[in-house]
PDB file of C-alpha atoms in Angstrom:
ATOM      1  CA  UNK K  49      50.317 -89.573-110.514  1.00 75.00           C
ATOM      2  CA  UNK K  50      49.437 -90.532-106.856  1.00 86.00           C
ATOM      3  CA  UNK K  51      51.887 -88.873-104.556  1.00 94.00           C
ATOM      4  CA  UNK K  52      50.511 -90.550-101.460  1.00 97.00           C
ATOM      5  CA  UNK K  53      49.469 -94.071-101.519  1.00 97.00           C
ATOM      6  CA  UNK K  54      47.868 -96.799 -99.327  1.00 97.00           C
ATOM      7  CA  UNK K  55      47.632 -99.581-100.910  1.00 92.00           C
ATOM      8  CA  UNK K  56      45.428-101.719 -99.294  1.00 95.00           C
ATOM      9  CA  UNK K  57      42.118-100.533 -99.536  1.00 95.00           C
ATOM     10  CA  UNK K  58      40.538-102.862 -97.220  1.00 97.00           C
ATOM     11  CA  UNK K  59      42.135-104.676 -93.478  1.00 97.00           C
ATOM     12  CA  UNK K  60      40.424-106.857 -90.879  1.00 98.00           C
ATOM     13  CA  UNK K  61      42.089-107.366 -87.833  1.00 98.00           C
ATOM     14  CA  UNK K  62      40.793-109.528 -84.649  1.00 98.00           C
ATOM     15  CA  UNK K  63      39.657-107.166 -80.948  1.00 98.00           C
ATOM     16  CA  UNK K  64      43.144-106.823 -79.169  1.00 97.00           C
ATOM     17  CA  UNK K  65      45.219-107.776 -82.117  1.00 98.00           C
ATOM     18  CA  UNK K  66      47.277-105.271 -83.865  1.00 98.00           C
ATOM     19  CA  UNK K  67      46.738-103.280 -86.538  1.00 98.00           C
ATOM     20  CA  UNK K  68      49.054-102.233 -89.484  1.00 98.00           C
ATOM     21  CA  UNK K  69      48.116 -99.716 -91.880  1.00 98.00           C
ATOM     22  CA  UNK K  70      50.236 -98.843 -94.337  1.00 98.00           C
ATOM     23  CA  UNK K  71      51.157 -95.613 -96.804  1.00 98.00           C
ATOM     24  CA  UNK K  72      53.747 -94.534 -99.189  1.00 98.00           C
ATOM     25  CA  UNK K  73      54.569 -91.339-100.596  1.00 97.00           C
ATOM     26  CA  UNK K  74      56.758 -90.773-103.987  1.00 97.00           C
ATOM     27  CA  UNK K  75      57.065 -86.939-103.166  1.00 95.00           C
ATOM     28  CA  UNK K  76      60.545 -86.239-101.458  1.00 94.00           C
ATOM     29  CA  UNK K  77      59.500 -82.691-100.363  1.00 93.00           C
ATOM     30  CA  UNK K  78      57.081 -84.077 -98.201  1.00 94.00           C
ATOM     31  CA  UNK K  79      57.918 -83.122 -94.520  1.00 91.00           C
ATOM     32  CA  UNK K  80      54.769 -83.627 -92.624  1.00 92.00           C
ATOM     33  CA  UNK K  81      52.294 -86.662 -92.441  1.00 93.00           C
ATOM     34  CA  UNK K  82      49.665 -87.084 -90.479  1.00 93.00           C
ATOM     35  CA  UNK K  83      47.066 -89.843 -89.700  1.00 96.00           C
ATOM     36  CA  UNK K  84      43.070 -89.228 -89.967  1.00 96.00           C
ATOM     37  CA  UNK K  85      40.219 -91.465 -89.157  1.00 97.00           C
ATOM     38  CA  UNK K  86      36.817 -91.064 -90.775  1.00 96.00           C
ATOM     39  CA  UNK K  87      33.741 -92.418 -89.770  1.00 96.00           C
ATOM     40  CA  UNK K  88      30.685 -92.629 -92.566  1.00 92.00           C
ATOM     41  CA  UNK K  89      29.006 -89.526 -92.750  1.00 91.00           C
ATOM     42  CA  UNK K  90      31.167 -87.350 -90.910  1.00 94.00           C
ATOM     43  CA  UNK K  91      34.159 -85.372 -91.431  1.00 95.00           C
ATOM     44  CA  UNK K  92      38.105 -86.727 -90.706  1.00 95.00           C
ATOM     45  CA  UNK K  93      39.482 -86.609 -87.335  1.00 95.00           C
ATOM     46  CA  UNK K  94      43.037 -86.077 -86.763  1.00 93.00           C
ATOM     47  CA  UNK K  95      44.840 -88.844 -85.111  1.00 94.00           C
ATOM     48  CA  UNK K  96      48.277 -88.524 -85.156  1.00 93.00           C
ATOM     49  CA  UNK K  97      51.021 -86.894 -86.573  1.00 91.00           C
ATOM     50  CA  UNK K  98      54.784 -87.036 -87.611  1.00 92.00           C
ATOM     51  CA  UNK K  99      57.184 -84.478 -88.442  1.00 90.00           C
ATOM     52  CA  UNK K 100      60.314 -85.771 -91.117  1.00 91.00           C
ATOM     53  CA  UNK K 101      62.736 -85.023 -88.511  1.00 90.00           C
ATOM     54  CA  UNK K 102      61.269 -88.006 -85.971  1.00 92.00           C
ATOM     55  CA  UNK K 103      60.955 -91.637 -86.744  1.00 94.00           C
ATOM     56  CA  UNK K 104      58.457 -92.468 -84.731  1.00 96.00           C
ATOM     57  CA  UNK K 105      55.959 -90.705 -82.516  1.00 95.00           C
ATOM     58  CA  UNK K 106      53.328 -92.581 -79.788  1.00 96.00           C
ATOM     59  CA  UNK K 107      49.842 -90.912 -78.759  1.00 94.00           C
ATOM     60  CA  UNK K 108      48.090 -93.850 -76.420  1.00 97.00           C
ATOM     61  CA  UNK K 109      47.648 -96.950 -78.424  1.00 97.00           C
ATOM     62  CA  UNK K 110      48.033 -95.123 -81.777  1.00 98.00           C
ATOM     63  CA  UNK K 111      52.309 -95.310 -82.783  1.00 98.00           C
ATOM     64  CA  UNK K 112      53.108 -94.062 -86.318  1.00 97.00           C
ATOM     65  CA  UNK K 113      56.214 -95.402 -87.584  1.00 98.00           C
ATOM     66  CA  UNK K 114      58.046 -93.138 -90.324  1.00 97.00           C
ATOM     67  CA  UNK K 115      61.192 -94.492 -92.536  1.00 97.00           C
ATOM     68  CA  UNK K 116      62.196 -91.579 -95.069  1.00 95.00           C
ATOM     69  CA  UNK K 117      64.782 -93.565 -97.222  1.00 96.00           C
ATOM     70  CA  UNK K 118      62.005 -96.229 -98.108  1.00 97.00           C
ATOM     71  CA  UNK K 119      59.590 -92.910 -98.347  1.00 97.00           C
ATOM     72  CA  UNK K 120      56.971 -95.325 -96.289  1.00 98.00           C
ATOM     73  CA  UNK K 121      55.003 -94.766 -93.068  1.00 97.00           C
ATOM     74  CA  UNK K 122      53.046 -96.957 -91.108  1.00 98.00           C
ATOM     75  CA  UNK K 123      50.423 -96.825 -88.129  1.00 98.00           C
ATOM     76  CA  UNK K 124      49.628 -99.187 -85.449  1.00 98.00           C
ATOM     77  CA  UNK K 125      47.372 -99.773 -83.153  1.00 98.00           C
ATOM     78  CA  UNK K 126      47.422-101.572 -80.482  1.00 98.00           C
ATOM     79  CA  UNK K 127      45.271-103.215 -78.991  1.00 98.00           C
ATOM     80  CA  UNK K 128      43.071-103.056 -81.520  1.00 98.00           C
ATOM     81  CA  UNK K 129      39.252-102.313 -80.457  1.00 98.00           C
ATOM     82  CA  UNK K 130      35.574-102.936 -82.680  1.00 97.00           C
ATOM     83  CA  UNK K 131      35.660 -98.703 -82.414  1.00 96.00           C
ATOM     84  CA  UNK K 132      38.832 -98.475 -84.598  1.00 97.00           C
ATOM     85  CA  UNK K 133      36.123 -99.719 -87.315  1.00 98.00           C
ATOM     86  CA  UNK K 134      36.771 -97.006 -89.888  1.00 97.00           C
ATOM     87  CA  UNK K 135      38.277 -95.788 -92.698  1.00 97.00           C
ATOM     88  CA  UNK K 136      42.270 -94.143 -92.403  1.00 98.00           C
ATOM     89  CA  UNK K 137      43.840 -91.842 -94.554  1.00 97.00           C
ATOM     90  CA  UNK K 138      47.251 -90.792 -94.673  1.00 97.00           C
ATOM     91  CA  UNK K 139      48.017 -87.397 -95.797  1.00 95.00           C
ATOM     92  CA  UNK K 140      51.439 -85.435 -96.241  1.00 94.00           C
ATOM     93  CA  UNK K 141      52.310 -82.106 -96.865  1.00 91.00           C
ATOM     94  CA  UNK K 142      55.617 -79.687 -97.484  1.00 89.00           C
ATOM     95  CA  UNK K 143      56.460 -76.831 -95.307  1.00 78.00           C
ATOM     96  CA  UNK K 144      55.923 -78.146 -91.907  1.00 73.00           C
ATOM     97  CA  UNK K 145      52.472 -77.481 -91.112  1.00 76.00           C
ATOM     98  CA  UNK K 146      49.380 -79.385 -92.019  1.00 78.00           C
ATOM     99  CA  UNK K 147      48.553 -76.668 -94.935  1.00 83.00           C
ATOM    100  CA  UNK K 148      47.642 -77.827 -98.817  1.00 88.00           C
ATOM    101  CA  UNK K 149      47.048 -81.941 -97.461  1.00 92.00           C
ATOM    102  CA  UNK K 150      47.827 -84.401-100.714  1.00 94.00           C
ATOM    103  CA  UNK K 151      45.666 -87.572 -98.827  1.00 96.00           C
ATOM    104  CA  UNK K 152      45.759 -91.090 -99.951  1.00 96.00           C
ATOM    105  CA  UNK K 153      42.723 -93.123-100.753  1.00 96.00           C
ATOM    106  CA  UNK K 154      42.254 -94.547 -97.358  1.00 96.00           C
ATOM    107  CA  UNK K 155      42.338 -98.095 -95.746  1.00 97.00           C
ATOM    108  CA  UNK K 156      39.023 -99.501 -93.980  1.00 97.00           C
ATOM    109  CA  UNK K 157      39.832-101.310 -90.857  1.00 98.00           C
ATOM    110  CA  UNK K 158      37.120-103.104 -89.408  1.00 98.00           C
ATOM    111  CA  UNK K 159      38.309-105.143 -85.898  1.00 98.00           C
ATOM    112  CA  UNK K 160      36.033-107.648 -85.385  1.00 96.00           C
ATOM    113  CA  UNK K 161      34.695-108.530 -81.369  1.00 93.00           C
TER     114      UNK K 161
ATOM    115  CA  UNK C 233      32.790 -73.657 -79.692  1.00 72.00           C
ATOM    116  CA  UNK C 234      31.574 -75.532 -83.151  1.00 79.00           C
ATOM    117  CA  UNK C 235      34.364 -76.032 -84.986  1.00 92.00           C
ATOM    118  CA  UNK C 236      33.585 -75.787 -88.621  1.00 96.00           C
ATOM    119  CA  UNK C 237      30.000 -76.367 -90.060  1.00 97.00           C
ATOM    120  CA  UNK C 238      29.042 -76.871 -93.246  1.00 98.00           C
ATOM    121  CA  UNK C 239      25.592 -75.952 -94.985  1.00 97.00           C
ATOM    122  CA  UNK C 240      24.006 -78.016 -96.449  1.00 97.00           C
ATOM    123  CA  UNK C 241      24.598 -81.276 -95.307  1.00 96.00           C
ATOM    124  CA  UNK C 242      22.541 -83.111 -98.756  1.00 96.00           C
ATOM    125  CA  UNK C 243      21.957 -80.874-101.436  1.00 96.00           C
ATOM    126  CA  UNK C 244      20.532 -82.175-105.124  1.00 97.00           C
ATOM    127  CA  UNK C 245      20.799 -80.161-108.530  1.00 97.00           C
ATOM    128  CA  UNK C 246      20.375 -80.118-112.162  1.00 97.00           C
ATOM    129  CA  UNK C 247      23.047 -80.162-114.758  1.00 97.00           C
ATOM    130  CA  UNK C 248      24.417 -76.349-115.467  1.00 97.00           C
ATOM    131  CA  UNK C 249      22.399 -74.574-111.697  1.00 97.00           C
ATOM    132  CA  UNK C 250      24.521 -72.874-109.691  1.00 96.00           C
ATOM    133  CA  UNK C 251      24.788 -73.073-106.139  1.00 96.00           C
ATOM    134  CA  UNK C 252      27.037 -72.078-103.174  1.00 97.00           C
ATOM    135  CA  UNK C 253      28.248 -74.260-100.331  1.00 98.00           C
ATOM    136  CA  UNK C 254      28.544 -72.661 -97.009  1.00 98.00           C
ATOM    137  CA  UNK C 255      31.507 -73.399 -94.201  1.00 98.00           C
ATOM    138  CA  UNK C 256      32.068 -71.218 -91.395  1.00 97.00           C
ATOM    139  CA  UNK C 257      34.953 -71.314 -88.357  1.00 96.00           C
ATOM    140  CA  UNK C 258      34.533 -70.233 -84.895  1.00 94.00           C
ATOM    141  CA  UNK C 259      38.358 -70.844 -84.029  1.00 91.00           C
ATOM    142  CA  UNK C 260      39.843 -67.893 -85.517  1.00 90.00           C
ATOM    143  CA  UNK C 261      41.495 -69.878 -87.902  1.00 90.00           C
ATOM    144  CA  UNK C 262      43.505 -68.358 -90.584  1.00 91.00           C
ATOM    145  CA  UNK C 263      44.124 -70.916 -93.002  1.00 92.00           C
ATOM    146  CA  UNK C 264      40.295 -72.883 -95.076  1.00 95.00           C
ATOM    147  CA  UNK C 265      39.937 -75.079 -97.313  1.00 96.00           C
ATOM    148  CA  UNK C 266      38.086 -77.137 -99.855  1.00 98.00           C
ATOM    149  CA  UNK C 267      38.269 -80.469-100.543  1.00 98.00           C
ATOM    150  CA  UNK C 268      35.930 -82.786-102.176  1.00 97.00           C
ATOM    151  CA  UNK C 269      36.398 -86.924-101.424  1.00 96.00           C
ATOM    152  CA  UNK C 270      35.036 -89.157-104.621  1.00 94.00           C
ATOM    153  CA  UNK C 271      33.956 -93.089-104.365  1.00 86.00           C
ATOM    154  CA  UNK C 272      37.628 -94.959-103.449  1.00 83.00           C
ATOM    155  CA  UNK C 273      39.410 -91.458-103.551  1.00 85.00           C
ATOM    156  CA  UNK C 274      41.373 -89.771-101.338  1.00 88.00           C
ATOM    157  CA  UNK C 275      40.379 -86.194 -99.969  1.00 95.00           C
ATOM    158  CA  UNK C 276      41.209 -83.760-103.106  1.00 96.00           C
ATOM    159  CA  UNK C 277      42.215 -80.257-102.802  1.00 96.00           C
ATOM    160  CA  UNK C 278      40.026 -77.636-104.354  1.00 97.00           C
ATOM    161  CA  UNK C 279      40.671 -74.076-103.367  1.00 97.00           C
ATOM    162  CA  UNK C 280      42.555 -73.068-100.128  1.00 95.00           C
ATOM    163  CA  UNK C 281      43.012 -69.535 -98.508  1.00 95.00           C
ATOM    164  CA  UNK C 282      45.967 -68.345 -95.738  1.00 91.00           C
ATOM    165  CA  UNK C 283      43.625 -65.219 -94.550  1.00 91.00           C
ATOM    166  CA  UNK C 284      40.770 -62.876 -95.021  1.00 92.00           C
ATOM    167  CA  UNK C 285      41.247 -61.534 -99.233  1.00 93.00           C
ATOM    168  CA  UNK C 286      43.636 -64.212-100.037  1.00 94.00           C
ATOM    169  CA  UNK C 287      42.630 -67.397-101.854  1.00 96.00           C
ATOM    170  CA  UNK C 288      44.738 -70.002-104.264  1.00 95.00           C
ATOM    171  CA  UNK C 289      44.054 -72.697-106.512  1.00 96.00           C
ATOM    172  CA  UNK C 290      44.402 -76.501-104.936  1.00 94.00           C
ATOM    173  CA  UNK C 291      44.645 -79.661-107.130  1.00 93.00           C
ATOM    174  CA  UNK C 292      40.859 -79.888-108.776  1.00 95.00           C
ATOM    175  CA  UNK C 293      39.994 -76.126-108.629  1.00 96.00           C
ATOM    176  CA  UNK C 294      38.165 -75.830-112.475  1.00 96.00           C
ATOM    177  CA  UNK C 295      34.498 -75.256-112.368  1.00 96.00           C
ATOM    178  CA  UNK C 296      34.401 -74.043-108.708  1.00 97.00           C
ATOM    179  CA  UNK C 297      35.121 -69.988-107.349  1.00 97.00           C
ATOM    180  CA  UNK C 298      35.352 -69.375-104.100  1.00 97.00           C
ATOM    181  CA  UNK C 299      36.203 -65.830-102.243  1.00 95.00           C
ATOM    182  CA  UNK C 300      36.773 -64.826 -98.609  1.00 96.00           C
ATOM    183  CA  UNK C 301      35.618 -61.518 -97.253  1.00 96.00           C
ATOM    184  CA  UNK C 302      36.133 -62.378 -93.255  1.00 96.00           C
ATOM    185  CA  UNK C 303      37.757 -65.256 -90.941  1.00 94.00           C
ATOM    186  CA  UNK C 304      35.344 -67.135 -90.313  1.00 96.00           C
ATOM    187  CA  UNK C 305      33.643 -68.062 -93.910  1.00 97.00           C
ATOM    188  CA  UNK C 306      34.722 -69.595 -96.756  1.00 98.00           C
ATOM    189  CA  UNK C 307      32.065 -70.018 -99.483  1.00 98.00           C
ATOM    190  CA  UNK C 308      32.352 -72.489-102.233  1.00 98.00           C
ATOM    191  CA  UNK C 309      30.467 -71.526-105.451  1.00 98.00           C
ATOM    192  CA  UNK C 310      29.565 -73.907-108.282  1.00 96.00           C
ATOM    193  CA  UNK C 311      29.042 -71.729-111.421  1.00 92.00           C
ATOM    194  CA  UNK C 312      27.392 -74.115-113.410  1.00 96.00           C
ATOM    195  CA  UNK C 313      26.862 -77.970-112.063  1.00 96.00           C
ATOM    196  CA  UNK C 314      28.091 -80.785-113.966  1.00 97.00           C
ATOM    197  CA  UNK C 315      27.462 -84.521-113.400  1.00 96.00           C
ATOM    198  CA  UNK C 316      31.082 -84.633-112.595  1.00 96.00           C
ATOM    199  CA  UNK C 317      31.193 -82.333-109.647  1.00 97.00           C
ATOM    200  CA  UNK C 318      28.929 -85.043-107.698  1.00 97.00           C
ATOM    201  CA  UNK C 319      30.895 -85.828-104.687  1.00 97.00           C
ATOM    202  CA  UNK C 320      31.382 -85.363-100.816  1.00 97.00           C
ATOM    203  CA  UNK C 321      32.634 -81.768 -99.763  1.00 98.00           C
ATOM    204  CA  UNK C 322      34.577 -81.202 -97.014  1.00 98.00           C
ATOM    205  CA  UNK C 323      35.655 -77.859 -95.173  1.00 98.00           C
ATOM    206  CA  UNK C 324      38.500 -77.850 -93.265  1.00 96.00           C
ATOM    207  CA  UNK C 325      40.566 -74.653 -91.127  1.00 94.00           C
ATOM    208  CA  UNK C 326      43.703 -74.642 -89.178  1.00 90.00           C
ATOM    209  CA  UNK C 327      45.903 -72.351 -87.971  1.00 82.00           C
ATOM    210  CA  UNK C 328      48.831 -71.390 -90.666  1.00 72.00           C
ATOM    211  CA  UNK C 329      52.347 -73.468 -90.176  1.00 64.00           C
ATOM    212  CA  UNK C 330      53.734 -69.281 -89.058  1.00 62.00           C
ATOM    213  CA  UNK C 331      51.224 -68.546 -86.369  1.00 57.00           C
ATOM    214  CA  UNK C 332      52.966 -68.981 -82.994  1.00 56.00           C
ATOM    215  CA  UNK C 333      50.027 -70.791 -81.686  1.00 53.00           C
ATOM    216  CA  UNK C 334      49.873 -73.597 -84.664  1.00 55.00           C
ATOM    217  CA  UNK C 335      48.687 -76.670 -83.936  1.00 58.00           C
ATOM    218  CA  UNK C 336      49.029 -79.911 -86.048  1.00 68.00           C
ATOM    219  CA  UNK C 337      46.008 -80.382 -88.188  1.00 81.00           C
ATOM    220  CA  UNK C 338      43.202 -79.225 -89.687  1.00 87.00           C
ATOM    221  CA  UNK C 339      40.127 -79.460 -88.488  1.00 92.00           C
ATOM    222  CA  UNK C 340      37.237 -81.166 -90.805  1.00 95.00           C
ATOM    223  CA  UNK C 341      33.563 -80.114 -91.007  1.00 97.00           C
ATOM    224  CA  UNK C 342      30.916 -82.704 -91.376  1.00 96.00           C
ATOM    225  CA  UNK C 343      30.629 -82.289 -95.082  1.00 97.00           C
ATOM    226  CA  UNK C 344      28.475 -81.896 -97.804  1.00 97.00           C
ATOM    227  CA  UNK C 345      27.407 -84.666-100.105  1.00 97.00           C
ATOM    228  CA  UNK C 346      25.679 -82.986-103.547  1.00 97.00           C
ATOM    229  CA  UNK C 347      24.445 -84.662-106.247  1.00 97.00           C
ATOM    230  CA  UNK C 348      24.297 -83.313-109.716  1.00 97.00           C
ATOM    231  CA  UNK C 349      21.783 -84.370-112.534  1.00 96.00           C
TER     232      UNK C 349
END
């Protein structure tokens, strides 16, 4: 059974709109989620991160938004630019730390110019 | 400072050939792992080790062995290939959650996409 889910697999979004990606996780023990963005043929890049003890936390135009009673996270970005064109996973983990990652199966955002 | 690179990047075998996949850290990183990412999957745990002589089982570990002699190099061995270990690997290393100088994430290596026949 999926523990983390995103359940839109696809999301197109105009340049300087927002963007809302979403994820939800079934695991309660979950403490730690974090944001990556992959571009084809290369490896994830961390983009932001939350710990269970915050409900929110901002890096630049990235803001991920966590609500632990609905066991639901989202990300936004705003404005939105044609380089955000890629594919998102969420990923969670227990303990605090970004150790032993249980990833969704990613959202692909294109923003269109 | 490379990060984490992975050898090969494209690597083709037959059904029941054994290979090894190679990832190596310049950060001093204690904690690697494996994962491998299949068509509309999420990333999927494989093996994972906290430090030099200590490995564990992740999610999807069957049919895969992996040991780790020093910091900086996690192997991954197939024993014998199967169609169903076609996929993208990735690397990744962190610090662990105890080390005073932990960061937030892992950090990914550019992967390596093999193909079994």
């Amino acid at each position: 059974d999926q523990q983390v889910k995103q359940n839109s697999p696809s999301l197109s979004v105009q340049e300087g709109r927002i963007s809302i990606l979403n994820c939800d996780y079934t695991n309660s023990m979950f403490d730690y989620f974090l944001w990556y963005k992959k571009y084809p043929a290369e490896g994830p890049t961390f983009l932001i991160s939350i710990s269970s003890i915050k409900d929110k936390n901002e890096d630049g135009r990235f803001t991920v938004f966590l609500n632990k009673s609905a066991k639901h996270l989202s990300l936004h970005i705003v404005p939105s630019q044609p380089g955000d064109s890629a594919v998102y996973f969420c990923a969670a983990s227990e303990g605090g730390g970004s150790e032993k990652l249980v990833f969704g199966k990613g959202t692909k955002l294109t923003v269109n110019p | 400072n490379a990060g984490v690179t992975q050898t090969p990047k494209f690597q083709v075998l037959k059904t029941g050939q054994s290979m090894t996949l190679q990832c190596a850290q310049d950060m001093n990183h204690e904690y690697m792992s494996w994962y491998r990412q299949d068509p509309g999957m999420g990333l999927r745990l494989i093996h994972y080790s906290v430090g030099a002589g200590i490995t564990d089982q992740g999610e999807v570990p069957n049919g895969y062995n992996v040991s780790r002699s020093t910091t900086e190099d996690f192997p991954l061995r197939l024993l014998s290939a199967a169609p169903s270990q076609t996929s993208v690997y990735f690397c990744a290393s962190s610090y662990t959650r105890k080390a005073p100088h932990a960061t937030d994430t892992q950090y990914f290596g550019p992967g390596t996409r093999l193909t079994v026949l």
